[in-house]
């Protein structure tokens, strides 16, 4: 159980089912509806299929039920929405995927540029107000353990004399709840572990900045983009859908945990799927991110599965961040 608890602290990432791509086939219609006939004369059934019907280089994704009938204007058994034409949609946006290598390369380049520009612009902001809702399901033998986390972070004027930040987190699992918070203001750092351990210490803003890990929420997977789609929503935001290449991601996670959670570097991570959605404001800042990752974690010949869903909400990016601090009473002063 100690190994499981150790993993709980590693809130970073989850999964989505992978649909096969139809390279060749034919639409067929009968009295029951539309079907997809493969070249081997079988019909797609109980499955998703990416199909480029109009041959424009981008395929739509369709779900066929157990009888091989295309589902339309409804919700699929795995919880996704399809429109009146049967195409998978996300918040009203038809999901697309490159149907040939040439289109895939072009979309990947465009997506990487859009993502990296948003990451650079968001990371350079003097202040940020981010809310992270994280749900996890951890599988260990016959045991399934759900974990719910909420992390909130506000900061402004990093590495200046006016620097302030406020960070808080709540973790709920197995009927237990753990709350932690920390903040920095007027040259003093305050920490409340939630276990009646509250301390404060005076520390200069330059030294405080060296110990911060306030970044790291934005732009986690820009180097791993693949299967990219770029769309526009009704509010004029750019919406970037992507899946991540898993090769090399394990090494990235180990480097990340080595800085943030060193105890996890003894574990072996195997990423089995990464999918993401980034909403970028008209001004070029991250507005929302959804990251879905599934992985297998092995340590001392014991393995466990982890499905994680991270939803990031960047509140009014580019605007001034105002922080309301909790009471500073009851903190024991220690020397830095």
Short mmCIF file of C-alpha atoms in Angstrom, two decimals:
data_model
loop_
_atom_site.label_atom_id
_atom_site.label_comp_id
_atom_site.label_asym_id
_atom_site.label_seq_id
_atom_site.Cartn_x
_atom_site.Cartn_y
_atom_site.Cartn_z
CA UNK A 1 0.00 0.00 0.00
CA UNK A 2 2.92 2.38 0.63
CA UNK A 3 3.86 2.11 -3.03
CA UNK A 4 0.30 2.99 -4.01
CA UNK A 5 0.21 6.00 -1.70
CA UNK A 6 3.49 7.16 -3.21
CA UNK A 7 1.91 7.13 -6.65
CA UNK A 8 -1.04 9.22 -5.44
CA UNK A 9 1.25 12.20 -5.02
CA UNK A 10 2.34 11.98 -8.65
CA UNK A 11 -0.59 13.88 -10.11
CA UNK A 12 0.34 14.60 -13.70
CA UNK A 13 -1.73 12.70 -16.46
CA UNK A 14 -4.90 9.27 -18.51
CA UNK A 15 -6.53 7.39 -21.61
CA UNK A 16 -8.96 7.16 -24.48
CA UNK A 17 -9.77 4.26 -26.76
CA UNK A 18 -7.96 4.11 -30.10
CA UNK A 19 -9.99 3.78 -33.29
CA UNK A 20 -8.69 1.95 -36.34
CA UNK A 21 -8.24 3.80 -39.62
CA UNK A 22 -10.14 2.62 -42.66
CA UNK A 23 -7.66 2.54 -45.53
CA UNK A 24 -10.19 1.12 -48.00
CA UNK A 25 -13.83 0.22 -48.01
CA UNK A 26 -17.28 1.34 -49.12
CA UNK A 27 -20.33 2.95 -47.54
CA UNK A 28 -23.45 0.80 -47.89
CA UNK A 29 -27.03 1.78 -47.05
CA UNK A 30 -29.97 -0.49 -46.35
CA UNK A 31 -33.32 -0.20 -44.56
CA UNK A 32 -31.61 -0.13 -41.16
CA UNK A 33 -29.07 2.58 -41.95
CA UNK A 34 -25.51 3.06 -43.12
CA UNK A 35 -22.76 0.46 -42.83
CA UNK A 36 -19.05 0.36 -43.67
CA UNK A 37 -18.02 -2.57 -45.83
CA UNK A 38 -14.35 -3.50 -45.71
CA UNK A 39 -12.48 -4.72 -48.77
CA UNK A 40 -12.51 -8.23 -47.28
CA UNK A 41 -16.37 -8.05 -47.43
CA UNK A 42 -16.77 -7.85 -43.64
CA UNK A 43 -18.60 -4.97 -41.94
CA UNK A 44 -17.35 -2.77 -39.13
CA UNK A 45 -19.24 -3.61 -35.92
CA UNK A 46 -18.93 -2.50 -32.27
CA UNK A 47 -16.03 -0.30 -33.37
CA UNK A 48 -14.86 3.19 -34.24
CA UNK A 49 -13.52 3.80 -37.76
CA UNK A 50 -11.66 6.81 -39.15
CA UNK A 51 -12.99 7.30 -42.70
CA UNK A 52 -12.01 10.00 -45.22
CA UNK A 53 -15.25 9.90 -47.20
CA UNK A 54 -14.65 13.04 -49.28
CA UNK A 55 -10.94 12.27 -49.87
CA UNK A 56 -9.82 15.71 -48.60
CA UNK A 57 -6.94 14.22 -46.59
CA UNK A 58 -8.74 14.48 -43.21
CA UNK A 59 -10.83 11.60 -41.87
CA UNK A 60 -13.87 11.75 -39.60
CA UNK A 61 -14.47 9.14 -36.89
CA UNK A 62 -17.64 7.03 -36.91
CA UNK A 63 -19.07 4.42 -34.53
CA UNK A 64 -20.82 1.28 -35.74
CA UNK A 65 -22.98 -0.71 -33.30
CA UNK A 66 -23.00 -4.46 -32.76
CA UNK A 67 -25.12 -4.96 -35.86
CA UNK A 68 -22.77 -2.85 -37.97
CA UNK A 69 -25.16 0.15 -38.15
CA UNK A 70 -23.75 3.70 -38.02
CA UNK A 71 -24.91 5.58 -34.93
CA UNK A 72 -26.11 9.15 -35.59
CA UNK A 73 -27.17 12.11 -33.48
CA UNK A 74 -26.67 10.30 -30.19
CA UNK A 75 -24.12 9.22 -27.58
CA UNK A 76 -21.99 6.14 -28.18
CA UNK A 77 -21.64 3.30 -25.63
CA UNK A 78 -18.26 4.71 -24.52
CA UNK A 79 -19.71 8.18 -23.84
CA UNK A 80 -18.82 10.19 -26.95
CA UNK A 81 -21.18 12.36 -29.00
CA UNK A 82 -21.84 11.84 -32.71
CA UNK A 83 -23.72 14.31 -34.93
CA UNK A 84 -26.51 13.82 -37.44
CA UNK A 85 -23.97 12.45 -39.95
CA UNK A 86 -22.50 10.04 -37.41
CA UNK A 87 -19.21 11.94 -37.00
CA UNK A 88 -17.62 12.16 -33.55
CA UNK A 89 -17.86 15.69 -32.10
CA UNK A 90 -16.28 17.43 -29.13
CA UNK A 91 -18.17 20.53 -27.91
CA UNK A 92 -19.70 20.83 -31.36
CA UNK A 93 -16.39 20.44 -33.21
CA UNK A 94 -16.16 17.50 -35.63
CA UNK A 95 -13.04 15.52 -34.75
CA UNK A 96 -10.67 15.00 -37.67
CA UNK A 97 -7.49 13.04 -38.27
CA UNK A 98 -4.99 13.09 -41.13
CA UNK A 99 -5.75 10.27 -43.55
CA UNK A 100 -2.35 10.19 -45.27
CA UNK A 101 1.29 10.77 -44.27
CA UNK A 102 1.66 14.06 -46.16
CA UNK A 103 -1.33 15.67 -44.44
CA UNK A 104 -0.21 14.26 -41.09
CA UNK A 105 3.22 15.93 -41.41
CA UNK A 106 1.68 19.28 -42.35
CA UNK A 107 -0.80 19.23 -39.46
CA UNK A 108 1.89 18.16 -37.00
CA UNK A 109 4.09 21.12 -37.97
CA UNK A 110 1.20 23.58 -37.68
CA UNK A 111 0.10 22.11 -34.36
CA UNK A 112 3.60 22.16 -32.88
CA UNK A 113 4.06 25.81 -33.85
CA UNK A 114 0.68 26.81 -32.37
CA UNK A 115 1.30 24.87 -29.16
CA UNK A 116 4.86 26.09 -28.67
CA UNK A 117 3.87 29.73 -29.26
CA UNK A 118 1.09 29.42 -26.67
CA UNK A 119 3.47 27.75 -24.21
CA UNK A 120 6.09 30.47 -24.64
CA UNK A 121 3.54 33.27 -24.33
CA UNK A 122 1.76 31.74 -21.31
CA UNK A 123 5.01 30.87 -19.53
CA UNK A 124 6.28 34.44 -19.91
CA UNK A 125 3.26 35.97 -18.18
CA UNK A 126 4.11 37.86 -14.96
CA UNK A 127 1.13 36.23 -13.29
CA UNK A 128 -1.13 33.22 -13.67
CA UNK A 129 -4.30 31.86 -12.03
CA UNK A 130 -4.69 28.13 -12.73
CA UNK A 131 -7.16 25.54 -11.46
CA UNK A 132 -6.41 21.84 -12.00
CA UNK A 133 -9.03 19.12 -11.53
CA UNK A 134 -7.49 15.65 -11.64
CA UNK A 135 -9.21 12.29 -11.51
CA UNK A 136 -7.28 9.03 -11.36
CA UNK A 137 -8.08 5.35 -11.33
CA UNK A 138 -5.30 3.14 -10.08
CA UNK A 139 -5.46 -0.61 -10.75
CA UNK A 140 -3.50 -3.02 -8.58
CA UNK A 141 -4.29 -6.73 -9.05
CA UNK A 142 -8.04 -6.99 -8.37
CA UNK A 143 -8.14 -3.62 -6.59
CA UNK A 144 -9.32 -0.38 -8.24
CA UNK A 145 -8.64 2.82 -6.32
CA UNK A 146 -10.20 6.15 -7.40
CA UNK A 147 -8.41 9.38 -6.54
CA UNK A 148 -9.79 12.91 -6.89
CA UNK A 149 -7.50 15.92 -6.69
CA UNK A 150 -7.92 19.66 -6.99
CA UNK A 151 -4.94 21.99 -7.24
CA UNK A 152 -5.17 25.79 -7.36
CA UNK A 153 -2.30 28.15 -8.00
CA UNK A 154 -2.03 31.92 -8.26
CA UNK A 155 1.12 33.98 -8.63
CA UNK A 156 2.37 37.31 -9.90
CA UNK A 157 5.66 39.22 -10.30
CA UNK A 158 7.84 36.11 -10.00
CA UNK A 159 11.49 36.87 -9.12
CA UNK A 160 10.77 40.51 -8.28
CA UNK A 161 10.45 42.26 -4.89
CA UNK A 162 6.65 42.29 -5.40
CA UNK A 163 6.42 38.51 -5.87
CA UNK A 164 3.46 36.72 -4.28
CA UNK A 165 1.93 33.28 -4.75
CA UNK A 166 -0.75 31.05 -3.27
CA UNK A 167 -0.94 27.29 -3.85
CA UNK A 168 -3.44 24.81 -2.40
CA UNK A 169 -4.40 21.19 -3.01
CA UNK A 170 -7.00 18.67 -1.87
CA UNK A 171 -6.65 14.91 -2.38
CA UNK A 172 -9.55 12.52 -1.74
CA UNK A 173 -9.31 8.73 -1.84
CA UNK A 174 -10.67 5.73 0.05
CA UNK A 175 -12.73 8.00 2.32
CA UNK A 176 -9.68 10.05 3.30
CA UNK A 177 -8.98 13.71 2.55
CA UNK A 178 -5.64 15.51 2.57
CA UNK A 179 -5.40 19.31 2.35
CA UNK A 180 -2.21 21.35 1.91
CA UNK A 181 -1.50 25.00 1.20
CA UNK A 182 1.44 27.39 0.94
CA UNK A 183 1.87 31.06 0.11
CA UNK A 184 4.45 33.79 -0.09
CA UNK A 185 3.87 37.47 0.69
CA UNK A 186 5.82 40.38 2.21
CA UNK A 187 9.06 38.39 2.07
CA UNK A 188 7.72 35.51 4.16
CA UNK A 189 6.85 31.94 3.17
CA UNK A 190 3.97 30.11 4.91
CA UNK A 191 3.26 26.38 4.76
CA UNK A 192 0.30 24.41 6.13
CA UNK A 193 0.49 20.64 5.60
CA UNK A 194 -3.00 20.12 6.97
CA UNK A 195 -1.69 18.01 9.87
CA UNK A 196 -1.40 20.85 12.41
CA UNK A 197 2.08 21.50 11.02
CA UNK A 198 2.16 25.19 10.16
CA UNK A 199 5.39 27.11 9.79
CA UNK A 200 6.65 30.35 8.33
CA UNK A 201 10.07 31.67 7.47
CA UNK A 202 11.53 34.89 6.15
CA UNK A 203 13.19 34.37 2.80
CA UNK A 204 14.19 36.77 0.03
CA UNK A 205 12.32 36.67 -3.25
CA UNK A 206 15.44 35.54 -5.16
CA UNK A 207 16.01 32.54 -2.88
CA UNK A 208 12.28 31.80 -2.86
CA UNK A 209 12.19 31.71 -6.66
CA UNK A 210 14.94 29.06 -6.71
CA UNK A 211 12.71 26.68 -4.73
CA UNK A 212 9.53 27.21 -6.73
CA UNK A 213 7.96 24.78 -9.17
CA UNK A 214 5.11 27.10 -10.15
CA UNK A 215 5.67 26.31 -13.80
CA UNK A 216 5.14 22.86 -15.23
CA UNK A 217 1.37 22.96 -15.59
CA UNK A 218 1.46 24.63 -18.98
CA UNK A 219 2.83 23.14 -22.17
CA UNK A 220 3.70 19.67 -20.85
CA UNK A 221 3.57 17.75 -24.12
CA UNK A 222 4.51 20.09 -26.94
CA UNK A 223 7.44 17.89 -27.99
CA UNK A 224 5.22 14.81 -28.33
CA UNK A 225 2.39 16.06 -30.56
CA UNK A 226 0.99 13.67 -33.16
CA UNK A 227 -2.32 13.11 -34.97
CA UNK A 228 -2.99 16.83 -34.78
CA UNK A 229 -6.25 18.65 -35.55
CA UNK A 230 -6.68 22.44 -35.37
CA UNK A 231 -10.17 23.96 -35.21
CA UNK A 232 -11.97 27.14 -34.15
CA UNK A 233 -14.73 27.21 -31.52
CA UNK A 234 -17.70 29.58 -31.30
CA UNK A 235 -15.76 32.00 -29.06
CA UNK A 236 -12.95 32.42 -31.57
CA UNK A 237 -10.47 30.27 -29.65
CA UNK A 238 -8.09 27.95 -31.45
CA UNK A 239 -8.66 24.36 -30.37
CA UNK A 240 -5.77 21.93 -30.76
CA UNK A 241 -6.51 18.21 -30.50
CA UNK A 242 -3.57 15.81 -30.43
CA UNK A 243 -2.23 12.48 -29.32
CA UNK A 244 1.32 12.10 -28.03
CA UNK A 245 4.03 9.81 -29.29
CA UNK A 246 4.90 7.52 -26.41
CA UNK A 247 8.51 6.87 -27.42
CA UNK A 248 10.70 9.01 -25.18
CA UNK A 249 7.88 10.13 -22.91
CA UNK A 250 8.94 7.74 -20.14
CA UNK A 251 12.37 9.39 -19.99
CA UNK A 252 10.68 12.79 -19.90
CA UNK A 253 8.51 11.73 -16.94
CA UNK A 254 11.51 10.38 -15.05
CA UNK A 255 13.35 13.68 -15.50
CA UNK A 256 10.23 15.53 -14.39
CA UNK A 257 9.73 13.39 -11.27
CA UNK A 258 13.44 13.61 -10.44
CA UNK A 259 12.93 17.34 -9.88
CA UNK A 260 9.48 17.29 -8.29
CA UNK A 261 8.97 13.83 -6.70
CA UNK A 262 12.43 12.16 -6.48
CA UNK A 263 11.06 9.02 -4.78
CA UNK A 264 9.21 8.11 -7.99
CA UNK A 265 12.35 7.84 -10.11
CA UNK A 266 12.85 4.29 -8.83
CA UNK A 267 9.69 3.25 -10.70
CA UNK A 268 9.53 2.12 -14.30
CA UNK A 269 6.90 4.02 -16.35
CA UNK A 270 5.35 2.61 -19.50
CA UNK A 271 3.04 5.06 -21.26
CA UNK A 272 0.32 3.30 -23.24
CA UNK A 273 -1.58 6.36 -24.47
CA UNK A 274 -1.61 10.16 -24.30
CA UNK A 275 -4.33 12.37 -25.76
CA UNK A 276 -4.82 16.09 -25.30
CA UNK A 277 -6.93 19.11 -26.09
CA UNK A 278 -5.59 22.65 -25.75
CA UNK A 279 -7.83 25.71 -26.04
CA UNK A 280 -5.84 28.81 -26.99
CA UNK A 281 -7.35 32.28 -26.63
CA UNK A 282 -7.45 34.79 -29.51
CA UNK A 283 -4.57 36.55 -27.71
CA UNK A 284 -2.46 33.38 -27.97
CA UNK A 285 -2.57 32.19 -24.34
CA UNK A 286 -3.58 28.77 -23.04
CA UNK A 287 -7.17 29.02 -21.84
CA UNK A 288 -7.92 25.37 -21.06
CA UNK A 289 -6.14 22.04 -21.38
CA UNK A 290 -7.41 18.49 -21.09
CA UNK A 291 -4.78 15.77 -20.83
CA UNK A 292 -5.65 12.08 -20.88
CA UNK A 293 -2.96 9.52 -20.09
CA UNK A 294 -2.78 5.83 -19.31
CA UNK A 295 0.37 4.19 -18.01
CA UNK A 296 1.73 1.08 -16.33
CA UNK A 297 4.04 1.62 -13.36
CA UNK A 298 6.41 -1.14 -12.24
CA UNK A 299 8.54 -1.20 -9.10
CA UNK A 300 10.22 -4.18 -7.41
CA UNK A 301 8.52 -6.53 -9.91
CA UNK A 302 5.08 -5.21 -8.93
CA UNK A 303 2.95 -3.48 -11.58
CA UNK A 304 -0.06 -1.22 -11.41
CA UNK A 305 -2.12 0.59 -14.02
CA UNK A 306 -2.90 4.28 -13.83
CA UNK A 307 -5.52 6.18 -15.83
CA UNK A 308 -5.42 9.92 -15.25
CA UNK A 309 -7.54 12.81 -16.48
CA UNK A 310 -6.17 16.33 -15.94
CA UNK A 311 -8.31 19.40 -16.68
CA UNK A 312 -6.54 22.77 -16.48
CA UNK A 313 -8.45 26.05 -16.43
CA UNK A 314 -6.42 29.25 -16.92
CA UNK A 315 -8.51 32.10 -15.56
CA UNK A 316 -8.30 35.36 -17.52
CA UNK A 317 -4.79 34.73 -18.94
CA UNK A 318 -2.90 37.94 -19.62
CA UNK A 319 -4.83 39.87 -16.96
CA UNK A 320 -3.52 41.05 -13.58
CA UNK A 321 -3.69 38.41 -10.82
CA UNK A 322 -5.04 39.44 -7.41
CA UNK A 323 -4.47 37.13 -4.45
CA UNK A 324 -6.48 36.97 -1.21
CA UNK A 325 -4.35 35.30 1.43
CA UNK A 326 -5.57 33.24 4.40
CA UNK A 327 -4.87 34.31 7.97
CA UNK A 328 -1.21 34.23 9.02
CA UNK A 329 -2.07 33.44 12.65
CA UNK A 330 -0.82 30.23 14.24
CA UNK A 331 2.30 29.70 12.12
CA UNK A 332 5.51 28.72 13.95
CA UNK A 333 8.48 30.75 12.74
CA UNK A 334 11.60 28.91 11.66
CA UNK A 335 14.93 30.16 10.34
CA UNK A 336 15.82 29.72 6.65
#
